[in-house]
Amino acid sequence: MLERRIADWDNAYTNGANIAGGDRWPAAWVEPAQSFRDTLSATDRAQLDIGYGDKPRNRLDLFLPEGTPKGLVVFVHGGYWMALDKSYWSHLAKGSVDLGYAVAMPSYTLCPEVRIGNIVREVGAAIGKAAGLVEGPIMLTGHSAGGHLVSRMVASGSPLAPEVQARIRHVVSLSGVHDLRSLMNTGMNKTLHIDEAEALAESPALLRPMANVRITCWVGGGERAEFLRQNDLLANIWTGLGAATGAVVEPDRHHFSVIDGLADKDHALTRTLLG
């Protein structure tokens, strides 16, 4: 019998120190993201810092394809709900934009200024704002904490308006954290302040999916065991609750490289998101 028990929860959720050359990120994303914004801005296809709320970080960028968009993709960034912003990820819009979709990327207020439940509501407001700017089907994707946030959008108690919910065609959670209870055991919780009540209220894996949900949980094969477990967890539970689910482990990808496929219109990740 193989028995597993996690003794070091901080190490279980530490990515950079467990990846060769992991200290390159997030700085490695800055230049390609800026270059992509500059390229689209030169042709008036980048609308930057669109407000969706009253707080300073309630801003989103919208990247537009040539011609009328076929629909809307929303990418929600990670950083354990307490770091980073929309500016690091702009280049990941390229695959969807090249295939004719608009892509919105919001920032949101970070912990400890707010709780995760507040961030959920802010992301809902950002998606609602973007949905009002672009017609057609909506696809949601997010990385790490962002994977949690997009999954939360299609779970019971979603902050999305019914008319926005009805437009969602697919959700792809990339290395998502779907059960927040384990994070209560980490040092990060001094910043996140997750308690049992919030974990129960905001963990997608502990909630029912909305009707007709399609979700793909996608993770890198070289990721920490906790991210592999969290990936399988949501797909497994929501299958049993009537959702259409998929679970993908992409070979030779770690926590920081698993998102790279979004920049390529021919990559399986982009094709799955839009399919």
PDB file of N, CA and C in Angstrom, residues 124-180:
ATOM      1  N   GLY A 124     -15.734  38.953 -11.424  1.00  0.00           N
ATOM      2  CA  GLY A 124     -17.059  38.899 -12.026  1.00  0.00           C
ATOM      3  C   GLY A 124     -17.444  40.218 -12.668  1.00  0.00           C
ATOM      4  N   ALA A 125     -17.126  41.326 -12.004  1.00  0.00           N
ATOM      5  CA  ALA A 125     -17.420  42.646 -12.569  1.00  0.00           C
ATOM      6  C   ALA A 125     -16.596  42.903 -13.824  1.00  0.00           C
ATOM      7  N   ALA A 126     -15.337  42.461 -13.806  1.00  0.00           N
ATOM      8  CA  ALA A 126     -14.479  42.647 -14.980  1.00  0.00           C
ATOM      9  C   ALA A 126     -15.014  41.876 -16.177  1.00  0.00           C
ATOM     10  N   ILE A 127     -15.439  40.643 -15.948  1.00  0.00           N
ATOM     11  CA  ILE A 127     -15.996  39.839 -17.044  1.00  0.00           C
ATOM     12  C   ILE A 127     -17.277  40.471 -17.558  1.00  0.00           C
ATOM     13  N   GLY A 128     -18.108  40.982 -16.655  1.00  0.00           N
ATOM     14  CA  GLY A 128     -19.325  41.650 -17.077  1.00  0.00           C
ATOM     15  C   GLY A 128     -19.047  42.878 -17.925  1.00  0.00           C
ATOM     16  N   LYS A 129     -18.029  43.639 -17.543  1.00  0.00           N
ATOM     17  CA  LYS A 129     -17.651  44.816 -18.332  1.00  0.00           C
ATOM     18  C   LYS A 129     -17.181  44.410 -19.720  1.00  0.00           C
ATOM     19  N   ALA A 130     -16.295  43.429 -19.792  1.00  0.00           N
ATOM     20  CA  ALA A 130     -15.780  42.988 -21.090  1.00  0.00           C
ATOM     21  C   ALA A 130     -16.892  42.414 -21.954  1.00  0.00           C
ATOM     22  N   ALA A 131     -17.826  41.697 -21.326  1.00  0.00           N
ATOM     23  CA  ALA A 131     -18.941  41.106 -22.072  1.00  0.00           C
ATOM     24  C   ALA A 131     -19.818  42.175 -22.701  1.00  0.00           C
ATOM     25  N   GLY A 132     -19.878  43.341 -22.082  1.00  0.00           N
ATOM     26  CA  GLY A 132     -20.639  44.440 -22.647  1.00  0.00           C
ATOM     27  C   GLY A 132     -19.952  45.124 -23.816  1.00  0.00           C
ATOM     28  N   LEU A 133     -18.669  44.864 -23.973  1.00  0.00           N
ATOM     29  CA  LEU A 133     -17.892  45.484 -25.051  1.00  0.00           C
ATOM     30  C   LEU A 133     -17.757  44.588 -26.279  1.00  0.00           C
ATOM     31  N   VAL A 134     -17.905  43.272 -26.084  1.00  0.00           N
ATOM     32  CA  VAL A 134     -17.692  42.308 -27.169  1.00  0.00           C
ATOM     33  C   VAL A 134     -18.856  41.330 -27.186  1.00  0.00           C
ATOM     34  N   GLU A 135     -19.450  41.150 -28.332  1.00  0.00           N
ATOM     35  CA  GLU A 135     -20.556  40.212 -28.465  1.00  0.00           C
ATOM     36  C   GLU A 135     -20.043  38.794 -28.715  1.00  0.00           C
ATOM     37  N   GLY A 136     -20.950  37.833 -28.620  1.00  0.00           N
ATOM     38  CA  GLY A 136     -20.624  36.451 -28.976  1.00  0.00           C
ATOM     39  C   GLY A 136     -20.302  35.597 -27.772  1.00  0.00           C
ATOM     40  N   PRO A 137     -19.872  34.359 -28.025  1.00  0.00           N
ATOM     41  CA  PRO A 137     -19.561  33.424 -26.935  1.00  0.00           C
ATOM     42  C   PRO A 137     -18.379  33.907 -26.107  1.00  0.00           C
ATOM     43  N   ILE A 138     -18.344  33.441 -24.865  1.00  0.00           N
ATOM     44  CA  ILE A 138     -17.282  33.828 -23.932  1.00  0.00           C
ATOM     45  C   ILE A 138     -16.535  32.573 -23.488  1.00  0.00           C
ATOM     46  N   MET A 139     -15.222  32.637 -23.543  1.00  0.00           N
ATOM     47  CA  MET A 139     -14.348  31.592 -23.020  1.00  0.00           C
ATOM     48  C   MET A 139     -13.517  32.192 -21.887  1.00  0.00           C
ATOM     49  N   LEU A 140     -13.440  31.501 -20.773  1.00  0.00           N
ATOM     50  CA  LEU A 140     -12.678  31.969 -19.624  1.00  0.00           C
ATOM     51  C   LEU A 140     -11.460  31.084 -19.418  1.00  0.00           C
ATOM     52  N   THR A 141     -10.325  31.704 -19.139  1.00  0.00           N
ATOM     53  CA  THR A 141      -9.145  30.939 -18.765  1.00  0.00           C
ATOM     54  C   THR A 141      -8.342  31.738 -17.760  1.00  0.00           C
ATOM     55  N   GLY A 142      -7.614  31.042 -16.910  1.00  0.00           N
ATOM     56  CA  GLY A 142      -6.810  31.700 -15.895  1.00  0.00           C
ATOM     57  C   GLY A 142      -5.757  30.742 -15.385  1.00  0.00           C
ATOM     58  N   HIS A 143      -4.703  31.312 -14.794  1.00  0.00           N
ATOM     59  CA  HIS A 143      -3.539  30.538 -14.391  1.00  0.00           C
ATOM     60  C   HIS A 143      -3.372  30.565 -12.880  1.00  0.00           C
ATOM     61  N   SER A 144      -3.239  29.400 -12.259  1.00  0.00           N
ATOM     62  CA  SER A 144      -2.957  29.263 -10.840  1.00  0.00           C
ATOM     63  C   SER A 144      -4.105  29.873 -10.027  1.00  0.00           C
ATOM     64  N   ALA A 145      -3.882  30.967  -9.300  1.00  0.00           N
ATOM     65  CA  ALA A 145      -4.999  31.632  -8.629  1.00  0.00           C
ATOM     66  C   ALA A 145      -6.054  32.054  -9.643  1.00  0.00           C
ATOM     67  N   GLY A 146      -5.606  32.424 -10.847  1.00  0.00           N
ATOM     68  CA  GLY A 146      -6.554  32.764 -11.899  1.00  0.00           C
ATOM     69  C   GLY A 146      -7.367  31.574 -12.355  1.00  0.00           C
ATOM     70  N   GLY A 147      -6.791  30.371 -12.275  1.00  0.00           N
ATOM     71  CA  GLY A 147      -7.545  29.162 -12.578  1.00  0.00           C
ATOM     72  C   GLY A 147      -8.654  28.937 -11.566  1.00  0.00           C
ATOM     73  N   HIS A 148      -8.349  29.226 -10.306  1.00  0.00           N
ATOM     74  CA  HIS A 148      -9.402  29.194  -9.281  1.00  0.00           C
ATOM     75  C   HIS A 148     -10.497  30.193  -9.617  1.00  0.00           C
ATOM     76  N   LEU A 149     -10.113  31.417  -9.979  1.00  0.00           N
ATOM     77  CA  LEU A 149     -11.093  32.483 -10.168  1.00  0.00           C
ATOM     78  C   LEU A 149     -12.019  32.221 -11.347  1.00  0.00           C
ATOM     79  N   VAL A 150     -11.482  31.685 -12.458  1.00  0.00           N
ATOM     80  CA  VAL A 150     -12.384  31.423 -13.594  1.00  0.00           C
ATOM     81  C   VAL A 150     -13.281  30.220 -13.308  1.00  0.00           C
ATOM     82  N   SER A 151     -12.778  29.244 -12.569  1.00  0.00           N
ATOM     83  CA  SER A 151     -13.632  28.120 -12.191  1.00  0.00           C
ATOM     84  C   SER A 151     -14.746  28.586 -11.259  1.00  0.00           C
ATOM     85  N   ARG A 152     -14.409  29.506 -10.384  1.00  0.00           N
ATOM     86  CA  ARG A 152     -15.390  30.040  -9.437  1.00  0.00           C
ATOM     87  C   ARG A 152     -16.518  30.783 -10.163  1.00  0.00           C
ATOM     88  N   MET A 153     -16.231  31.321 -11.338  1.00  0.00           N
ATOM     89  CA  MET A 153     -17.236  32.054 -12.099  1.00  0.00           C
ATOM     90  C   MET A 153     -18.378  31.162 -12.567  1.00  0.00           C
ATOM     91  N   VAL A 154     -18.118  29.847 -12.688  1.00  0.00           N
ATOM     92  CA  VAL A 154     -19.155  28.944 -13.194  1.00  0.00           C
ATOM     93  C   VAL A 154     -19.603  27.957 -12.121  1.00  0.00           C
ATOM     94  N   ALA A 155     -19.409  28.335 -10.861  1.00  0.00           N
ATOM     95  CA  ALA A 155     -19.872  27.535  -9.732  1.00  0.00           C
ATOM     96  C   ALA A 155     -21.053  28.231  -9.068  1.00  0.00           C
ATOM     97  N   SER A 156     -21.746  27.503  -8.225  1.00  0.00           N
ATOM     98  CA  SER A 156     -22.903  28.070  -7.537  1.00  0.00           C
ATOM     99  C   SER A 156     -22.501  29.331  -6.772  1.00  0.00           C
ATOM    100  N   GLY A 157     -23.376  30.315  -6.783  1.00  0.00           N
ATOM    101  CA  GLY A 157     -23.067  31.598  -6.171  1.00  0.00           C
ATOM    102  C   GLY A 157     -22.171  32.471  -7.023  1.00  0.00           C
ATOM    103  N   SER A 158     -22.085  32.178  -8.318  1.00  0.00           N
ATOM    104  CA  SER A 158     -21.271  32.993  -9.226  1.00  0.00           C
ATOM    105  C   SER A 158     -21.720  34.445  -9.190  1.00  0.00           C
ATOM    106  N   PRO A 159     -20.769  35.381  -9.261  1.00  0.00           N
ATOM    107  CA  PRO A 159     -21.143  36.791  -9.309  1.00  0.00           C
ATOM    108  C   PRO A 159     -21.601  37.257 -10.694  1.00  0.00           C
ATOM    109  N   LEU A 160     -21.532  36.384 -11.693  1.00  0.00           N
ATOM    110  CA  LEU A 160     -21.885  36.784 -13.055  1.00  0.00           C
ATOM    111  C   LEU A 160     -23.405  36.907 -13.209  1.00  0.00           C
ATOM    112  N   ALA A 161     -23.808  37.911 -13.973  1.00  0.00           N
ATOM    113  CA  ALA A 161     -25.218  38.072 -14.305  1.00  0.00           C
ATOM    114  C   ALA A 161     -25.677  36.900 -15.169  1.00  0.00           C
ATOM    115  N   PRO A 162     -26.952  36.507 -15.069  1.00  0.00           N
ATOM    116  CA  PRO A 162     -27.440  35.348 -15.835  1.00  0.00           C
ATOM    117  C   PRO A 162     -27.192  35.470 -17.336  1.00  0.00           C
ATOM    118  N   GLU A 163     -27.324  36.663 -17.893  1.00  0.00           N
ATOM    119  CA  GLU A 163     -27.124  36.819 -19.334  1.00  0.00           C
ATOM    120  C   GLU A 163     -25.663  36.626 -19.724  1.00  0.00           C
ATOM    121  N   VAL A 164     -24.731  36.907 -18.810  1.00  0.00           N
ATOM    122  CA  VAL A 164     -23.313  36.649 -19.072  1.00  0.00           C
ATOM    123  C   VAL A 164     -23.027  35.158 -18.896  1.00  0.00           C
ATOM    124  N   GLN A 165     -23.559  34.560 -17.861  1.00  0.00           N
ATOM    125  CA  GLN A 165     -23.397  33.123 -17.657  1.00  0.00           C
ATOM    126  C   GLN A 165     -23.831  32.337 -18.890  1.00  0.00           C
ATOM    127  N   ALA A 166     -24.933  32.759 -19.486  1.00  0.00           N
ATOM    128  CA  ALA A 166     -25.492  32.024 -20.629  1.00  0.00           C
ATOM    129  C   ALA A 166     -24.582  32.055 -21.844  1.00  0.00           C
ATOM    130  N   ARG A 167     -23.679  33.015 -21.900  1.00  0.00           N
ATOM    131  CA  ARG A 167     -22.779  33.134 -23.056  1.00  0.00           C
ATOM    132  C   ARG A 167     -21.492  32.327 -22.899  1.00  0.00           C
ATOM    133  N   ILE A 168     -21.220  31.794 -21.717  1.00  0.00           N
ATOM    134  CA  ILE A 168     -19.950  31.096 -21.493  1.00  0.00           C
ATOM    135  C   ILE A 168     -19.971  29.738 -22.174  1.00  0.00           C
ATOM    136  N   ARG A 169     -19.017  29.543 -23.069  1.00  0.00           N
ATOM    137  CA  ARG A 169     -18.933  28.312 -23.861  1.00  0.00           C
ATOM    138  C   ARG A 169     -17.953  27.309 -23.270  1.00  0.00           C
ATOM    139  N   HIS A 170     -16.894  27.800 -22.640  1.00  0.00           N
ATOM    140  CA  HIS A 170     -15.850  26.897 -22.150  1.00  0.00           C
ATOM    141  C   HIS A 170     -15.019  27.628 -21.108  1.00  0.00           C
ATOM    142  N   VAL A 171     -14.544  26.886 -20.122  1.00  0.00           N
ATOM    143  CA  VAL A 171     -13.611  27.388 -19.121  1.00  0.00           C
ATOM    144  C   VAL A 171     -12.388  26.478 -19.121  1.00  0.00           C
ATOM    145  N   VAL A 172     -11.199  27.079 -19.138  1.00  0.00           N
ATOM    146  CA  VAL A 172      -9.960  26.300 -19.016  1.00  0.00           C
ATOM    147  C   VAL A 172      -9.188  26.832 -17.816  1.00  0.00           C
ATOM    148  N   SER A 173      -9.081  25.996 -16.790  1.00  0.00           N
ATOM    149  CA  SER A 173      -8.329  26.341 -15.591  1.00  0.00           C
ATOM    150  C   SER A 173      -6.923  25.779 -15.720  1.00  0.00           C
ATOM    151  N   LEU A 174      -5.945  26.662 -15.747  1.00  0.00           N
ATOM    152  CA  LEU A 174      -4.544  26.273 -15.921  1.00  0.00           C
ATOM    153  C   LEU A 174      -3.856  26.230 -14.554  1.00  0.00           C
ATOM    154  N   SER A 175      -3.459  25.047 -14.137  1.00  0.00           N
ATOM    155  CA  SER A 175      -2.791  24.880 -12.837  1.00  0.00           C
ATOM    156  C   SER A 175      -3.611  25.516 -11.724  1.00  0.00           C
ATOM    157  N   GLY A 176      -4.911  25.343 -11.783  1.00  0.00           N
ATOM    158  CA  GLY A 176      -5.793  26.004 -10.832  1.00  0.00           C
ATOM    159  C   GLY A 176      -5.754  25.387  -9.442  1.00  0.00           C
ATOM    160  N   VAL A 177      -6.004  26.231  -8.453  1.00  0.00           N
ATOM    161  CA  VAL A 177      -6.147  25.792  -7.063  1.00  0.00           C
ATOM    162  C   VAL A 177      -7.641  25.788  -6.764  1.00  0.00           C
ATOM    163  N   HIS A 178      -8.227  24.612  -6.664  1.00  0.00           N
ATOM    164  CA  HIS A 178      -9.681  24.500  -6.636  1.00  0.00           C
ATOM    165  C   HIS A 178     -10.264  24.187  -5.259  1.00  0.00           C
ATOM    166  N   ASP A 179      -9.416  23.804  -4.325  1.00  0.00           N
ATOM    167  CA  ASP A 179      -9.831  23.590  -2.939  1.00  0.00           C
ATOM    168  C   ASP A 179      -8.894  24.419  -2.071  1.00  0.00           C
ATOM    169  N   LEU A 180      -9.408  25.484  -1.493  1.00  0.00           N
ATOM    170  CA  LEU A 180      -8.577  26.445  -0.770  1.00  0.00           C
ATOM    171  C   LEU A 180      -8.180  25.970   0.624  1.00  0.00           C
TER     172      LEU A 180
END
